[in-house]
C-alpha atoms as an extended CHARMM CRD file, in Angstrom:
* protein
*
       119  EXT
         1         1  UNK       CA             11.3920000000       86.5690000000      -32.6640000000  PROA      1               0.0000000000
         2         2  UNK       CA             11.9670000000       90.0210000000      -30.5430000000  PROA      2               0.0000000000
         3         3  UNK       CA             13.6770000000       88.9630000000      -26.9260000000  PROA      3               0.0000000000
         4         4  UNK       CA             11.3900000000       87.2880000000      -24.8520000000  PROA      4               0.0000000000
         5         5  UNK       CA             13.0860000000       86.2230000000      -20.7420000000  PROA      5               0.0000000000
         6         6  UNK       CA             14.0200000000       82.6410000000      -20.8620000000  PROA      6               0.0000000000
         7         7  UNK       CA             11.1610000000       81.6830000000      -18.4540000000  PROA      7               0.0000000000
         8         8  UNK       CA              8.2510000000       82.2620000000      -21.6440000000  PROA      8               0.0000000000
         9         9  UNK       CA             10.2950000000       80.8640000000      -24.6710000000  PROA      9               0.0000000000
        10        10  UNK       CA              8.1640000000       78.9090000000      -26.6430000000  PROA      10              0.0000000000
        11        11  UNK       CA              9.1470000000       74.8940000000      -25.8660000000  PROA      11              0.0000000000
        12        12  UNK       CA              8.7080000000       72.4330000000      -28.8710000000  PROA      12              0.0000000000
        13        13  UNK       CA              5.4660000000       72.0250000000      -29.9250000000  PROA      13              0.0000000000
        14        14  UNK       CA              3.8770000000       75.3450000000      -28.7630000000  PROA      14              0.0000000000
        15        15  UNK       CA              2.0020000000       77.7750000000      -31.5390000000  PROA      15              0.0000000000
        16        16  UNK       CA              3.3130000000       80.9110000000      -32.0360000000  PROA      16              0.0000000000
        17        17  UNK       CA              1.3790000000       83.9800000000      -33.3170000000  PROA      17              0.0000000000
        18        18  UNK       CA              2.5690000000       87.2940000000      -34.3880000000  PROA      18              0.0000000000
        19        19  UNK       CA             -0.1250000000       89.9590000000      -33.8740000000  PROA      19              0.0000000000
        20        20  UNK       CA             -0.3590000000       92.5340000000      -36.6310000000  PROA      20              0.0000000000
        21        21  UNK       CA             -2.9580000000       94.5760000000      -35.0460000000  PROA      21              0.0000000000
        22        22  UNK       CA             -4.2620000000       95.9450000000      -31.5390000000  PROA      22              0.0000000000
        23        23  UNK       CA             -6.0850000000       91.9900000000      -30.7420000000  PROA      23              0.0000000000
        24        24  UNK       CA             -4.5650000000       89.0740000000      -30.8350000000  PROA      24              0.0000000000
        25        25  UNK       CA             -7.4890000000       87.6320000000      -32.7380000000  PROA      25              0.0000000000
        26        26  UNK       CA             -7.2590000000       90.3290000000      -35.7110000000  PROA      26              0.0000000000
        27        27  UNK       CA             -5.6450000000       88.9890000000      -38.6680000000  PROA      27              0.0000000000
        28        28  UNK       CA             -4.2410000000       85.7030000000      -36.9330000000  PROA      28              0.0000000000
        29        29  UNK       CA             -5.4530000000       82.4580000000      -36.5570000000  PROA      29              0.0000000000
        30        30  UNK       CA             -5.9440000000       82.1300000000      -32.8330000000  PROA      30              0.0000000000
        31        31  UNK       CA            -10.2360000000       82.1120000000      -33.2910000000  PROA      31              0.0000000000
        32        32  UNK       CA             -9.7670000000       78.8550000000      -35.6670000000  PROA      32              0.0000000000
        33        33  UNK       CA             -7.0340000000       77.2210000000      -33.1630000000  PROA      33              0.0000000000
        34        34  UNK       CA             -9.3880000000       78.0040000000      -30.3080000000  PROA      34              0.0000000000
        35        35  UNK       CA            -12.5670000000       76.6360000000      -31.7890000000  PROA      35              0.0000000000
        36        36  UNK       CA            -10.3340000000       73.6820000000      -33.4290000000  PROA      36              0.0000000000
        37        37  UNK       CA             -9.0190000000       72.4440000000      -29.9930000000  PROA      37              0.0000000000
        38        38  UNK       CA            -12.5230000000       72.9540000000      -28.5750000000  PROA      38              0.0000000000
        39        39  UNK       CA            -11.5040000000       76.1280000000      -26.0100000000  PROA      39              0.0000000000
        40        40  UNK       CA            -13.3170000000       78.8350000000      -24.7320000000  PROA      40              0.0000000000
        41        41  UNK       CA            -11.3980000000       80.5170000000      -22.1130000000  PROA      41              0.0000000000
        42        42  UNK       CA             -7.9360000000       82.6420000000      -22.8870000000  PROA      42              0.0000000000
        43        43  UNK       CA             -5.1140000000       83.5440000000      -20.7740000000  PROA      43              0.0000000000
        44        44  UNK       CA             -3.7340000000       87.0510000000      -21.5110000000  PROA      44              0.0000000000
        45        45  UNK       CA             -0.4460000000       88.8060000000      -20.7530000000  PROA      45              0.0000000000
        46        46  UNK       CA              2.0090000000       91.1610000000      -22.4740000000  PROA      46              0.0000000000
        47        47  UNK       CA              2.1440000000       94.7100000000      -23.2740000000  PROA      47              0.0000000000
        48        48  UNK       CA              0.5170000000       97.3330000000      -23.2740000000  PROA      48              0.0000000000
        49        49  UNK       CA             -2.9240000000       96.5310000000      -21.0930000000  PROA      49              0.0000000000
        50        50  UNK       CA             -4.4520000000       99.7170000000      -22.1090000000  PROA      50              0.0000000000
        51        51  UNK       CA             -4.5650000000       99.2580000000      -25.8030000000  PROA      51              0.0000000000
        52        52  UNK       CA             -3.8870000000       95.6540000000      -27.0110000000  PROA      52              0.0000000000
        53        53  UNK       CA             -4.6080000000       93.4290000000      -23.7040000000  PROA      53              0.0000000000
        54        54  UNK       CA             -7.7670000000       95.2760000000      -23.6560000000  PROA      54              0.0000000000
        55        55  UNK       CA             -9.0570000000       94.8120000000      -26.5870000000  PROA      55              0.0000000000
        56        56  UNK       CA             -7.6390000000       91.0880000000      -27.1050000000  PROA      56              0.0000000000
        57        57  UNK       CA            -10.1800000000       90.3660000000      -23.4690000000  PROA      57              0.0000000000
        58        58  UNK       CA            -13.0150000000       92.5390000000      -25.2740000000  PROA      58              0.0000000000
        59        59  UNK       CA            -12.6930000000       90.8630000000      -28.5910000000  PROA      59              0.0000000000
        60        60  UNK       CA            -12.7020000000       87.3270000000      -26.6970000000  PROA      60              0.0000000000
        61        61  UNK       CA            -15.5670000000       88.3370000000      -24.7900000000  PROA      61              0.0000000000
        62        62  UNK       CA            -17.4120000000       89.3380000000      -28.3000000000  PROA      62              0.0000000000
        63        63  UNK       CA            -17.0250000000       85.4890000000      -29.3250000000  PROA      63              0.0000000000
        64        64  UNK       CA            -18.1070000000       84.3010000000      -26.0180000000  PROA      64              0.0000000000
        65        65  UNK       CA            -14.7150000000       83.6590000000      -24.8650000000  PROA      65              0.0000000000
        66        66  UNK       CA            -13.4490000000       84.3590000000      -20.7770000000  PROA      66              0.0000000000
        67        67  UNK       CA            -10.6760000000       85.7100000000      -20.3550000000  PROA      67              0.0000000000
        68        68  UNK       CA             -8.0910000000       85.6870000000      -18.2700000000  PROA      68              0.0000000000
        69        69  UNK       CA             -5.8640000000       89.2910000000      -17.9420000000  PROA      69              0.0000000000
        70        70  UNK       CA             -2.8310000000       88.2550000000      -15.5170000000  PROA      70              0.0000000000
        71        71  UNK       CA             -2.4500000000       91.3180000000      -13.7780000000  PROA      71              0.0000000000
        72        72  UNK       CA              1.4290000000       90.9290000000      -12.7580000000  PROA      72              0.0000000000
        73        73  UNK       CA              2.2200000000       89.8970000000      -16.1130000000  PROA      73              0.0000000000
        74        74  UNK       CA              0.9230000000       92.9400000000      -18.0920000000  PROA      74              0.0000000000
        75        75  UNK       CA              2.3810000000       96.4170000000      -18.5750000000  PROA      75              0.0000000000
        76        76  UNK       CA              1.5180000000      100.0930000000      -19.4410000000  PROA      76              0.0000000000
        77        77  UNK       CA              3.2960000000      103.2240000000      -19.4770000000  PROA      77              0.0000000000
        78        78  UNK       CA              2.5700000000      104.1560000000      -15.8010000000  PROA      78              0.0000000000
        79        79  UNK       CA              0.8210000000      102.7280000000      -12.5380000000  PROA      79              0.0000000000
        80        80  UNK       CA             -2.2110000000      104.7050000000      -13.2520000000  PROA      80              0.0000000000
        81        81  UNK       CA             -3.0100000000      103.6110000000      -16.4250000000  PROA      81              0.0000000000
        82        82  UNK       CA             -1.9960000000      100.2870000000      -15.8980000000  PROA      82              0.0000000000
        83        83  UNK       CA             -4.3320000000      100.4700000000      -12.7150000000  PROA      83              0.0000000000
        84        84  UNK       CA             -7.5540000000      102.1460000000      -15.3440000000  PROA      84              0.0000000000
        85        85  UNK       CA             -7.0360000000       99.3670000000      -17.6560000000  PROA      85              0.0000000000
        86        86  UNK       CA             -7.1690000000       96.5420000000      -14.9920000000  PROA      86              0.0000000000
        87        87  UNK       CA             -9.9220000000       98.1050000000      -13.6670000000  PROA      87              0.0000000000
        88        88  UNK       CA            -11.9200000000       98.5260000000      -16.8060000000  PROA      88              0.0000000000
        89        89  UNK       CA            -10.9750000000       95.1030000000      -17.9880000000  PROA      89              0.0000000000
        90        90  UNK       CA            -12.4810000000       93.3300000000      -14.5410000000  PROA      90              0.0000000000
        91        91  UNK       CA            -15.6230000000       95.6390000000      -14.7330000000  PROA      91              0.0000000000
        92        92  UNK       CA            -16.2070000000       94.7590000000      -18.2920000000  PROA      92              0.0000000000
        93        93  UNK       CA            -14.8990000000       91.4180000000      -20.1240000000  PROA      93              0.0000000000
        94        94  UNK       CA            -12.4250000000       89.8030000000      -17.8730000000  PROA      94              0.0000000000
        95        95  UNK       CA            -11.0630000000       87.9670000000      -15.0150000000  PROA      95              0.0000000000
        96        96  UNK       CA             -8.1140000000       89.6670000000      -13.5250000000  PROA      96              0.0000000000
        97        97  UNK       CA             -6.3390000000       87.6540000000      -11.5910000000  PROA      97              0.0000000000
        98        98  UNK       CA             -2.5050000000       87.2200000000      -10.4320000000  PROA      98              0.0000000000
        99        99  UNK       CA              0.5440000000       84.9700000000      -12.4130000000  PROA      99              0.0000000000
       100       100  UNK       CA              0.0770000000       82.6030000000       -8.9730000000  PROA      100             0.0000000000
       101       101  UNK       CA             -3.4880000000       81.6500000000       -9.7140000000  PROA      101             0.0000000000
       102       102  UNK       CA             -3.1370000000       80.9450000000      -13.1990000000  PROA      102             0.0000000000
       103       103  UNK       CA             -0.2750000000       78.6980000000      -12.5200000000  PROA      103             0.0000000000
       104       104  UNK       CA             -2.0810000000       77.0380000000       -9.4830000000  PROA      104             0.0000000000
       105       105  UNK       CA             -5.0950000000       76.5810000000      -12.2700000000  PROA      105             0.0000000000
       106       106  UNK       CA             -2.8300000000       75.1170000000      -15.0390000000  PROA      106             0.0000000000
       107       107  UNK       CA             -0.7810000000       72.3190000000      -12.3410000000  PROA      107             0.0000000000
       108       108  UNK       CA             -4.4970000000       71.1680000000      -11.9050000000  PROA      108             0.0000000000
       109       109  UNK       CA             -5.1960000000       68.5830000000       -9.3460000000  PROA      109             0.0000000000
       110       110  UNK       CA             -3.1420000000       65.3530000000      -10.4860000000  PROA      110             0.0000000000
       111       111  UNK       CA              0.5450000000       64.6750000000      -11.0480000000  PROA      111             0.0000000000
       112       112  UNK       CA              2.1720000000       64.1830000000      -14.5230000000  PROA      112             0.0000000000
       113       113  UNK       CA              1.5080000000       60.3320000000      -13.6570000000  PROA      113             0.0000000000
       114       114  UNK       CA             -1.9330000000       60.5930000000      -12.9970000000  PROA      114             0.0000000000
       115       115  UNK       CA             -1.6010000000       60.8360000000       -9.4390000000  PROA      115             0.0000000000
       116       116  UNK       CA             -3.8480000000       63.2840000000       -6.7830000000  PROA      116             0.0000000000
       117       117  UNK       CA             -1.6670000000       66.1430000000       -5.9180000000  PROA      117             0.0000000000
       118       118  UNK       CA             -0.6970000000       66.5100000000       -2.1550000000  PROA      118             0.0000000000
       119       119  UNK       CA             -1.2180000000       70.4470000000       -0.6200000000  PROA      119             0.0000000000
């Protein structure tokens, strides 16, 4: 696997997939996991958001999949484009939103025990 930062190693369990093309959904299995485990919403990060981000939201989108584009976790080549492709993205086939609200989403509202959360 090429060097991913300690934080986003896969843990035990997790599926991996190696995209050979521009989206994550060409030539991998992600549309069959998705549809197997009954999801329809996609959290994307990684690099570049011009060219494969992009069109891993717009391909979602063409299955009737939301998507998620976390904008602090995504790069480009310079702040402009990287600003273009966010923009594009929100005006077309995503949510952008920031690493903090996708964690906040993902903690949910209960405890590992079951439970309620306190603010």
């Amino acid at each position: 696997m090429d060097a991913v930062v300690d934080v986003v190693q896969p843990q035990v369990g997790d599926t991996v997939l190696t995209a050979k093309r521009s989206s994550s959904f060409a030539g991998t299995q992600l549309p069959f996991i998705l549809r197997r485990l009954g999801r329809d919403q996609l959290v994307v990060v990684g690099a570049t958001a011009g060219t494969e981000v992009l069109r891993t939201a717009a391909d979602a989108w063409t299955r009737d999949i939301e998507s998620f584009v976390v904008s602090d976790a995504v790069v480009d080549r310079t702040a402009g484009d990287h600003a273009t492709a966010l923009r594009w993205l929100a005006t077309t086939c995503a949510s952008v939103v920031a690493t903090d609200s996708v964690l906040e989403a993902f903690r949910g509202p209960y405890t590992a025990a079951g439970t309620p959360r306190r603010n």
